[in-house]
Each structure stands twice: as structure tokens, then as C-alpha cells.
């Protein structure tokens, strides 16, 4: 049992101060859309005579969509970075609307518990607004009090701007927030912003760093544990 687990087992979450807000990454954190992205990237490259490997897809996890678009253009996909990025988003969004968002284990349950406890939640994703809305539409109205998307920021992750913007939109101190991420750029963005950060790796390995909570799954994560993480006691399990 970790120190954090020992602390949380001794006191109910209502005795602790819940975070001012919880800020959620989307792709790979709330929903496992990474296979949709890699399949779409592979298909788009193939349609124009290029080859896109699974390893290339993994290398794009957590990075701006325009970065992926630039790599695809090098393989012969026509258009500007923005045009190729928009086509990627259109196709992945269609996957979500057709097949539904593939929720990561425990993610929806933790999100619901936070909302019921009155903790504001924000979506902080480098996907574009249209794709984020396809996921948001499957949730109860008002689940997210703020939404920050990749086409609405000047600097993408790993820059802290996305998380700082979300805290500003919510009117809270980022240092009193908890962020949940699955990628290296996402974790870097969240930690640089000052938020207590939970890493739940999916397709890429994340190296442990000071102050970073590391979870193999969101299943079973309690409000008590989130409150403990928010006050600077990392949880590792």
C-alpha cells in the first residue's frame, strides 16, 4: 500500500478539499480513439501511394494534428497542413459518430462522480472542436464546464497554454486543479501549467517524474484519492 493509499483509507473524501476543477485530456485518456487515428492515417497515406506504419502512428500520440498532417504530406498526401489535418479530423469524427466513443475503463464513472460532487470539469484536447463535440454529445448536458481544443489555442501541448486557458475559463487557480493525461506531451503540458497531474498511459510509455501520479487504470479511482492527489500526495498503482 502506498503512502497516498494509507492516507486516503483513513479519512472520507468529504473531509478533504476536492480540487477546484479536474481537467481532462480526451484522446487516449477519456476515450481510446488512438486506433481510429492510426487507421485513418494509414488509409490516407495509402490512398496517395504512401506507407504509414503503426510505429509512425504511435510517434504522433499527443502531438498537434498539424504535425501529423505535415508527415503525411511528405508521403504524398496533397493539401496544406491545415487541410490534411481537417481531413483527418473529419474521418476520425465519422468513426466516433458511427461506432461511438470507446471509453477507457473507469473514465466515465470517475467523470460522473466528479460532476455529481460539484467539481467543475474541463475538456482539454488537441483534437479539433468538431471531434470533441462528437464525444461531448454522448454525455449529459453540462458535463464539461469548459472545452479547450487544438484549433483554438496558439500553442499546443506540451506547452502549458491549453491547461492554463482551461483554468482561466473556469475561473480557478491552475495550482488547485488536477489534470488527467495519457501521453508524454500531455503530461508535460499539464505539469508545466502547475496542475497536479495523473498519468494513465495507454499506447506510449511515460517515465515517472517527481510529483506525477501514475495509474494503470482509472477504474476504482475515488474522490478521496483525487482530493489527496490535489493536495500534493501522488498516487502510484
PDB file of C-alpha atoms in Angstrom:
ATOM      1  CA  UNK A   1       0.000   0.000   0.000  1.00  0.00           C
ATOM      2  CA  UNK A   2       1.358   3.424  -0.910  1.00  0.00           C
ATOM      3  CA  UNK A   3       1.544   6.376   1.451  1.00  0.00           C
ATOM      4  CA  UNK A   4      -1.273   8.023  -0.502  1.00  0.00           C
ATOM      5  CA  UNK A   5      -3.428   4.924  -0.185  1.00  0.00           C
ATOM      6  CA  UNK A   6      -2.775   4.796   3.567  1.00  0.00           C
ATOM      7  CA  UNK A   7      -3.840   8.416   3.930  1.00  0.00           C
ATOM      8  CA  UNK A   8      -6.996   8.051   1.898  1.00  0.00           C
ATOM      9  CA  UNK A   9      -8.111   4.879   3.661  1.00  0.00           C
ATOM     10  CA  UNK A  10      -8.168   6.729   6.969  1.00  0.00           C
ATOM     11  CA  UNK A  11     -10.460   9.591   6.009  1.00  0.00           C
ATOM     12  CA  UNK A  12     -13.567  10.069   3.838  1.00  0.00           C
ATOM     13  CA  UNK A  13     -13.316  12.356   0.782  1.00  0.00           C
ATOM     14  CA  UNK A  14     -15.765  14.855   2.280  1.00  0.00           C
ATOM     15  CA  UNK A  15     -13.170  15.555   4.983  1.00  0.00           C
ATOM     16  CA  UNK A  16     -10.682  16.549   2.279  1.00  0.00           C
ATOM     17  CA  UNK A  17     -10.707  19.506  -0.048  1.00  0.00           C
ATOM     18  CA  UNK A  18     -11.637  18.409  -3.542  1.00  0.00           C
ATOM     19  CA  UNK A  19      -9.756  20.126  -6.384  1.00  0.00           C
ATOM     20  CA  UNK A  20     -11.056  23.398  -7.786  1.00  0.00           C
ATOM     21  CA  UNK A  21     -11.500  21.540 -11.089  1.00  0.00           C
ATOM     22  CA  UNK A  22     -10.439  18.412 -12.947  1.00  0.00           C
ATOM     23  CA  UNK A  23      -9.061  18.942 -16.440  1.00  0.00           C
ATOM     24  CA  UNK A  24      -9.353  16.006 -18.821  1.00  0.00           C
ATOM     25  CA  UNK A  25      -7.428  15.139 -21.941  1.00  0.00           C
ATOM     26  CA  UNK A  26      -9.656  13.322 -24.423  1.00  0.00           C
ATOM     27  CA  UNK A  27      -7.888  11.018 -26.917  1.00  0.00           C
ATOM     28  CA  UNK A  28      -6.349   8.101 -25.073  1.00  0.00           C
ATOM     29  CA  UNK A  29      -7.485   9.382 -21.665  1.00  0.00           C
ATOM     30  CA  UNK A  30     -11.271   9.574 -21.679  1.00  0.00           C
ATOM     31  CA  UNK A  31     -11.740   7.647 -24.912  1.00  0.00           C
ATOM     32  CA  UNK A  32      -9.441   5.235 -26.698  1.00  0.00           C
ATOM     33  CA  UNK A  33      -9.575   6.851 -30.133  1.00  0.00           C
ATOM     34  CA  UNK A  34      -5.903   6.261 -30.923  1.00  0.00           C
ATOM     35  CA  UNK A  35      -6.701   3.159 -33.042  1.00  0.00           C
ATOM     36  CA  UNK A  36      -9.126   5.336 -35.051  1.00  0.00           C
ATOM     37  CA  UNK A  37      -6.361   7.879 -35.624  1.00  0.00           C
ATOM     38  CA  UNK A  38      -3.765   5.325 -36.699  1.00  0.00           C
ATOM     39  CA  UNK A  39      -6.210   3.551 -39.022  1.00  0.00           C
ATOM     40  CA  UNK A  40      -7.179   6.892 -40.580  1.00  0.00           C
ATOM     41  CA  UNK A  41      -3.557   7.978 -41.014  1.00  0.00           C
ATOM     42  CA  UNK A  42      -2.699   4.625 -42.600  1.00  0.00           C
ATOM     43  CA  UNK A  43      -5.636   4.807 -45.011  1.00  0.00           C
ATOM     44  CA  UNK A  44      -4.945   8.392 -46.045  1.00  0.00           C
ATOM     45  CA  UNK A  45      -1.278   7.661 -46.754  1.00  0.00           C
ATOM     46  CA  UNK A  46      -2.165   4.505 -48.700  1.00  0.00           C
ATOM     47  CA  UNK A  47      -4.687   6.353 -50.866  1.00  0.00           C
ATOM     48  CA  UNK A  48      -1.859   8.543 -52.130  1.00  0.00           C
ATOM     49  CA  UNK A  49       0.783   5.871 -52.594  1.00  0.00           C
ATOM     50  CA  UNK A  50       2.466   6.206 -49.213  1.00  0.00           C
ATOM     51  CA  UNK A  51       3.051   3.782 -46.351  1.00  0.00           C
ATOM     52  CA  UNK A  52       2.212   4.664 -42.743  1.00  0.00           C
ATOM     53  CA  UNK A  53       3.369   2.274 -40.053  1.00  0.00           C
ATOM     54  CA  UNK A  54       1.936   1.594 -36.623  1.00  0.00           C
ATOM     55  CA  UNK A  55       5.172   2.949 -35.153  1.00  0.00           C
ATOM     56  CA  UNK A  56       4.715   6.229 -37.027  1.00  0.00           C
ATOM     57  CA  UNK A  57       1.217   6.454 -35.621  1.00  0.00           C
ATOM     58  CA  UNK A  58       2.467   5.905 -32.081  1.00  0.00           C
ATOM     59  CA  UNK A  59       5.034   8.671 -32.570  1.00  0.00           C
ATOM     60  CA  UNK A  60       2.178  11.115 -33.236  1.00  0.00           C
ATOM     61  CA  UNK A  61       0.296  10.388 -29.996  1.00  0.00           C
ATOM     62  CA  UNK A  62      -0.253  13.585 -28.031  1.00  0.00           C
ATOM     63  CA  UNK A  63       1.205  15.852 -30.724  1.00  0.00           C
ATOM     64  CA  UNK A  64      -0.649  18.572 -32.702  1.00  0.00           C
ATOM     65  CA  UNK A  65      -2.712  17.247 -35.603  1.00  0.00           C
ATOM     66  CA  UNK A  66      -0.898  19.595 -37.970  1.00  0.00           C
ATOM     67  CA  UNK A  67       2.343  17.793 -37.054  1.00  0.00           C
ATOM     68  CA  UNK A  68       0.805  14.530 -38.245  1.00  0.00           C
ATOM     69  CA  UNK A  69      -0.501  16.298 -41.342  1.00  0.00           C
ATOM     70  CA  UNK A  70       2.983  17.537 -42.231  1.00  0.00           C
ATOM     71  CA  UNK A  71       4.357  13.981 -42.013  1.00  0.00           C
ATOM     72  CA  UNK A  72       1.562  12.699 -44.250  1.00  0.00           C
ATOM     73  CA  UNK A  73       2.217  15.448 -46.784  1.00  0.00           C
ATOM     74  CA  UNK A  74       5.804  14.201 -47.002  1.00  0.00           C
ATOM     75  CA  UNK A  75       4.333  10.864 -48.130  1.00  0.00           C
ATOM     76  CA  UNK A  76       2.369  12.479 -50.944  1.00  0.00           C
ATOM     77  CA  UNK A  77      -0.933  13.430 -49.325  1.00  0.00           C
ATOM     78  CA  UNK A  78      -1.984  16.659 -51.089  1.00  0.00           C
ATOM     79  CA  UNK A  79      -3.038  19.897 -49.422  1.00  0.00           C
ATOM     80  CA  UNK A  80      -1.747  22.225 -46.759  1.00  0.00           C
ATOM     81  CA  UNK A  81      -1.082  21.089 -43.200  1.00  0.00           C
ATOM     82  CA  UNK A  82      -4.400  22.597 -42.133  1.00  0.00           C
ATOM     83  CA  UNK A  83      -6.309  20.921 -44.973  1.00  0.00           C
ATOM     84  CA  UNK A  84      -4.833  17.496 -44.268  1.00  0.00           C
ATOM     85  CA  UNK A  85      -5.473  17.963 -40.538  1.00  0.00           C
ATOM     86  CA  UNK A  86      -9.102  18.825 -41.225  1.00  0.00           C
ATOM     87  CA  UNK A  87      -9.497  15.697 -43.352  1.00  0.00           C
ATOM     88  CA  UNK A  88      -8.022  13.553 -40.582  1.00  0.00           C
ATOM     89  CA  UNK A  89     -10.408  15.078 -38.052  1.00  0.00           C
ATOM     90  CA  UNK A  90     -13.381  14.615 -40.385  1.00  0.00           C
ATOM     91  CA  UNK A  91     -12.652  10.918 -40.817  1.00  0.00           C
ATOM     92  CA  UNK A  92     -11.959  10.206 -37.138  1.00  0.00           C
ATOM     93  CA  UNK A  93     -15.085  12.124 -36.145  1.00  0.00           C
ATOM     94  CA  UNK A  94     -17.086   9.946 -38.523  1.00  0.00           C
ATOM     95  CA  UNK A  95     -15.652   6.863 -36.807  1.00  0.00           C
ATOM     96  CA  UNK A  96     -16.853   8.219 -33.452  1.00  0.00           C
ATOM     97  CA  UNK A  97     -20.319   9.102 -34.739  1.00  0.00           C
ATOM     98  CA  UNK A  98     -20.698   5.706 -36.428  1.00  0.00           C
ATOM     99  CA  UNK A  99     -19.168   3.402 -33.843  1.00  0.00           C
ATOM    100  CA  UNK A 100     -19.453   5.522 -30.684  1.00  0.00           C
ATOM    101  CA  UNK A 101     -16.617   6.766 -28.482  1.00  0.00           C
ATOM    102  CA  UNK A 102     -14.658   3.845 -26.980  1.00  0.00           C
ATOM    103  CA  UNK A 103     -14.478   4.883 -23.317  1.00  0.00           C
ATOM    104  CA  UNK A 104     -11.385   3.959 -21.349  1.00  0.00           C
ATOM    105  CA  UNK A 105     -12.100   1.733 -18.319  1.00  0.00           C
ATOM    106  CA  UNK A 106     -13.318   3.770 -15.367  1.00  0.00           C
ATOM    107  CA  UNK A 107     -13.139   7.129 -17.138  1.00  0.00           C
ATOM    108  CA  UNK A 108     -16.845   7.763 -17.478  1.00  0.00           C
ATOM    109  CA  UNK A 109     -17.513   6.624 -13.916  1.00  0.00           C
ATOM    110  CA  UNK A 110     -14.887   8.982 -12.451  1.00  0.00           C
ATOM    111  CA  UNK A 111     -16.166  11.852 -14.595  1.00  0.00           C
ATOM    112  CA  UNK A 112     -19.737  11.231 -13.436  1.00  0.00           C
ATOM    113  CA  UNK A 113     -18.697  11.080  -9.769  1.00  0.00           C
ATOM    114  CA  UNK A 114     -16.866  14.414 -10.059  1.00  0.00           C
ATOM    115  CA  UNK A 115     -19.825  16.136 -11.679  1.00  0.00           C
ATOM    116  CA  UNK A 116     -22.204  14.756  -9.047  1.00  0.00           C
ATOM    117  CA  UNK A 117     -19.854  16.066  -6.340  1.00  0.00           C
ATOM    118  CA  UNK A 118     -19.970  19.538  -7.869  1.00  0.00           C
ATOM    119  CA  UNK A 119     -16.374  19.568  -9.146  1.00  0.00           C
ATOM    120  CA  UNK A 120     -16.149  21.529 -12.436  1.00  0.00           C
ATOM    121  CA  UNK A 121     -14.595  19.556 -15.284  1.00  0.00           C
ATOM    122  CA  UNK A 122     -12.962  20.821 -18.458  1.00  0.00           C
ATOM    123  CA  UNK A 123     -12.007  19.002 -21.627  1.00  0.00           C
ATOM    124  CA  UNK A 124      -8.500  19.924 -22.793  1.00  0.00           C
ATOM    125  CA  UNK A 125      -7.805  18.225 -26.096  1.00  0.00           C
ATOM    126  CA  UNK A 126      -5.592  18.882 -29.082  1.00  0.00           C
ATOM    127  CA  UNK A 127      -8.302  17.409 -31.293  1.00  0.00           C
ATOM    128  CA  UNK A 128     -10.476  19.944 -33.062  1.00  0.00           C
ATOM    129  CA  UNK A 129     -13.804  21.309 -31.818  1.00  0.00           C
ATOM    130  CA  UNK A 130     -15.903  19.222 -34.221  1.00  0.00           C
ATOM    131  CA  UNK A 131     -14.390  15.983 -32.946  1.00  0.00           C
ATOM    132  CA  UNK A 132     -14.620  16.998 -29.291  1.00  0.00           C
ATOM    133  CA  UNK A 133     -18.308  17.750 -29.770  1.00  0.00           C
ATOM    134  CA  UNK A 134     -18.904  14.262 -31.165  1.00  0.00           C
ATOM    135  CA  UNK A 135     -17.732  12.864 -27.819  1.00  0.00           C
ATOM    136  CA  UNK A 136     -19.393  15.532 -25.652  1.00  0.00           C
ATOM    137  CA  UNK A 137     -22.762  14.848 -27.309  1.00  0.00           C
ATOM    138  CA  UNK A 138     -22.777  11.353 -25.804  1.00  0.00           C
ATOM    139  CA  UNK A 139     -22.584  12.772 -22.258  1.00  0.00           C
ATOM    140  CA  UNK A 140     -25.234  14.509 -20.123  1.00  0.00           C
ATOM    141  CA  UNK A 141     -25.568  18.227 -20.823  1.00  0.00           C
ATOM    142  CA  UNK A 142     -23.231  20.330 -18.686  1.00  0.00           C
ATOM    143  CA  UNK A 143     -20.718  17.561 -18.004  1.00  0.00           C
ATOM    144  CA  UNK A 144     -17.918  19.872 -19.109  1.00  0.00           C
ATOM    145  CA  UNK A 145     -17.962  23.459 -17.884  1.00  0.00           C
ATOM    146  CA  UNK A 146     -15.228  24.446 -20.352  1.00  0.00           C
ATOM    147  CA  UNK A 147     -13.730  22.991 -23.516  1.00  0.00           C
ATOM    148  CA  UNK A 148     -10.310  23.809 -24.979  1.00  0.00           C
ATOM    149  CA  UNK A 149      -9.470  22.330 -28.391  1.00  0.00           C
ATOM    150  CA  UNK A 150      -6.401  22.221 -30.579  1.00  0.00           C
ATOM    151  CA  UNK A 151      -7.797  24.581 -33.188  1.00  0.00           C
ATOM    152  CA  UNK A 152      -8.462  27.232 -30.525  1.00  0.00           C
ATOM    153  CA  UNK A 153      -5.018  27.650 -28.935  1.00  0.00           C
ATOM    154  CA  UNK A 154      -1.855  29.366 -30.098  1.00  0.00           C
ATOM    155  CA  UNK A 155       0.474  26.782 -28.551  1.00  0.00           C
ATOM    156  CA  UNK A 156      -0.348  23.071 -28.461  1.00  0.00           C
ATOM    157  CA  UNK A 157       0.750  20.559 -25.854  1.00  0.00           C
ATOM    158  CA  UNK A 158       3.472  20.177 -24.472  1.00  0.00           C
ATOM    159  CA  UNK A 159       3.125  23.964 -23.992  1.00  0.00           C
ATOM    160  CA  UNK A 160       1.103  24.767 -20.837  1.00  0.00           C
ATOM    161  CA  UNK A 161      -1.274  27.137 -22.668  1.00  0.00           C
ATOM    162  CA  UNK A 162      -4.141  24.614 -23.124  1.00  0.00           C
ATOM    163  CA  UNK A 163      -4.358  23.866 -19.398  1.00  0.00           C
ATOM    164  CA  UNK A 164      -3.839  27.463 -18.355  1.00  0.00           C
ATOM    165  CA  UNK A 165      -6.625  28.502 -20.721  1.00  0.00           C
ATOM    166  CA  UNK A 166      -8.990  25.893 -19.269  1.00  0.00           C
ATOM    167  CA  UNK A 167      -8.349  27.110 -15.714  1.00  0.00           C
ATOM    168  CA  UNK A 168      -8.895  30.695 -16.832  1.00  0.00           C
ATOM    169  CA  UNK A 169     -12.198  29.776 -18.488  1.00  0.00           C
ATOM    170  CA  UNK A 170     -13.334  28.089 -15.272  1.00  0.00           C
ATOM    171  CA  UNK A 171     -12.133  30.977 -13.111  1.00  0.00           C
ATOM    172  CA  UNK A 172      -9.953  28.746 -10.931  1.00  0.00           C
ATOM    173  CA  UNK A 173      -6.300  28.624  -9.889  1.00  0.00           C
ATOM    174  CA  UNK A 174      -4.490  26.029 -12.005  1.00  0.00           C
ATOM    175  CA  UNK A 175      -2.435  25.089  -8.918  1.00  0.00           C
ATOM    176  CA  UNK A 176      -5.659  23.867  -7.307  1.00  0.00           C
ATOM    177  CA  UNK A 177      -6.596  21.675 -10.274  1.00  0.00           C
ATOM    178  CA  UNK A 178      -5.947  18.059 -11.199  1.00  0.00           C
ATOM    179  CA  UNK A 179      -5.203  17.125 -14.818  1.00  0.00           C
ATOM    180  CA  UNK A 180      -5.586  13.643 -16.310  1.00  0.00           C
ATOM    181  CA  UNK A 181      -3.405  12.651 -19.265  1.00  0.00           C
ATOM    182  CA  UNK A 182      -2.147   9.631 -21.218  1.00  0.00           C
ATOM    183  CA  UNK A 183       0.729  10.971 -23.363  1.00  0.00           C
ATOM    184  CA  UNK A 184       4.192  12.404 -22.874  1.00  0.00           C
ATOM    185  CA  UNK A 185       3.353  15.817 -24.431  1.00  0.00           C
ATOM    186  CA  UNK A 186       0.107  15.948 -22.456  1.00  0.00           C
ATOM    187  CA  UNK A 187       1.759  15.213 -19.133  1.00  0.00           C
ATOM    188  CA  UNK A 188       4.439  17.815 -19.897  1.00  0.00           C
ATOM    189  CA  UNK A 189       1.758  20.407 -20.672  1.00  0.00           C
ATOM    190  CA  UNK A 190      -0.228  19.667 -17.517  1.00  0.00           C
ATOM    191  CA  UNK A 191       2.788  19.659 -15.206  1.00  0.00           C
ATOM    192  CA  UNK A 192       4.202  22.845 -16.744  1.00  0.00           C
ATOM    193  CA  UNK A 193       0.872  24.561 -16.108  1.00  0.00           C
ATOM    194  CA  UNK A 194       1.105  23.845 -12.379  1.00  0.00           C
ATOM    195  CA  UNK A 195      -1.741  21.325 -12.154  1.00  0.00           C
ATOM    196  CA  UNK A 196      -1.389  18.168 -10.085  1.00  0.00           C
ATOM    197  CA  UNK A 197      -1.155  15.552 -12.813  1.00  0.00           C
ATOM    198  CA  UNK A 198      -2.353  11.979 -13.186  1.00  0.00           C
ATOM    199  CA  UNK A 199      -0.794   9.903 -15.960  1.00  0.00           C
ATOM    200  CA  UNK A 200      -2.755   6.906 -17.229  1.00  0.00           C
ATOM    201  CA  UNK A 201      -0.526   5.597 -20.061  1.00  0.00           C
ATOM    202  CA  UNK A 202      -2.199   3.845 -22.962  1.00  0.00           C
ATOM    203  CA  UNK A 203      -0.153   3.417 -26.141  1.00  0.00           C
ATOM    204  CA  UNK A 204       3.134   5.027 -25.124  1.00  0.00           C
ATOM    205  CA  UNK A 205       5.284   4.682 -22.029  1.00  0.00           C
ATOM    206  CA  UNK A 206       5.502   7.634 -19.630  1.00  0.00           C
ATOM    207  CA  UNK A 207       8.554   7.920 -17.411  1.00  0.00           C
ATOM    208  CA  UNK A 208       7.862   8.621 -13.722  1.00  0.00           C
ATOM    209  CA  UNK A 209       8.713  12.144 -12.605  1.00  0.00           C
ATOM    210  CA  UNK A 210       8.575  13.951  -9.282  1.00  0.00           C
ATOM    211  CA  UNK A 211       5.031  14.713  -8.190  1.00  0.00           C
ATOM    212  CA  UNK A 212       3.391  12.718 -11.006  1.00  0.00           C
ATOM    213  CA  UNK A 213       0.634  10.267 -10.114  1.00  0.00           C
ATOM    214  CA  UNK A 214       0.901   7.091 -12.205  1.00  0.00           C
ATOM    215  CA  UNK A 215      -2.131   4.827 -12.633  1.00  0.00           C
ATOM    216  CA  UNK A 216      -2.507   1.724 -14.772  1.00  0.00           C
ATOM    217  CA  UNK A 217      -6.249   2.371 -14.982  1.00  0.00           C
ATOM    218  CA  UNK A 218      -8.891   4.862 -13.862  1.00  0.00           C
ATOM    219  CA  UNK A 219     -11.058   2.000 -12.627  1.00  0.00           C
ATOM    220  CA  UNK A 220     -11.611   2.311  -8.906  1.00  0.00           C
ATOM    221  CA  UNK A 221     -10.201   5.837  -8.631  1.00  0.00           C
ATOM    222  CA  UNK A 222     -12.118   7.554  -5.831  1.00  0.00           C
ATOM    223  CA  UNK A 223     -12.913  11.143  -4.987  1.00  0.00           C
ATOM    224  CA  UNK A 224     -10.908  10.597  -1.810  1.00  0.00           C
ATOM    225  CA  UNK A 225      -7.836   9.724  -3.865  1.00  0.00           C
ATOM    226  CA  UNK A 226      -8.355  12.642  -6.247  1.00  0.00           C
ATOM    227  CA  UNK A 227      -8.572  15.004  -3.281  1.00  0.00           C
ATOM    228  CA  UNK A 228      -5.338  13.575  -1.913  1.00  0.00           C
ATOM    229  CA  UNK A 229      -3.576  13.981  -5.279  1.00  0.00           C
ATOM    230  CA  UNK A 230      -4.832  17.579  -5.432  1.00  0.00           C
ATOM    231  CA  UNK A 231      -3.022  18.465  -2.209  1.00  0.00           C
ATOM    232  CA  UNK A 232       0.293  17.123  -3.426  1.00  0.00           C
ATOM    233  CA  UNK A 233       0.338  13.450  -2.473  1.00  0.00           C
ATOM    234  CA  UNK A 234       0.998  11.471  -5.688  1.00  0.00           C
ATOM    235  CA  UNK A 235      -0.633   8.099  -6.105  1.00  0.00           C
ATOM    236  CA  UNK A 236       1.220   5.226  -7.790  1.00  0.00           C
ATOM    237  CA  UNK A 237      -0.562   1.994  -8.685  1.00  0.00           C
TER     238      UNK A 237
END
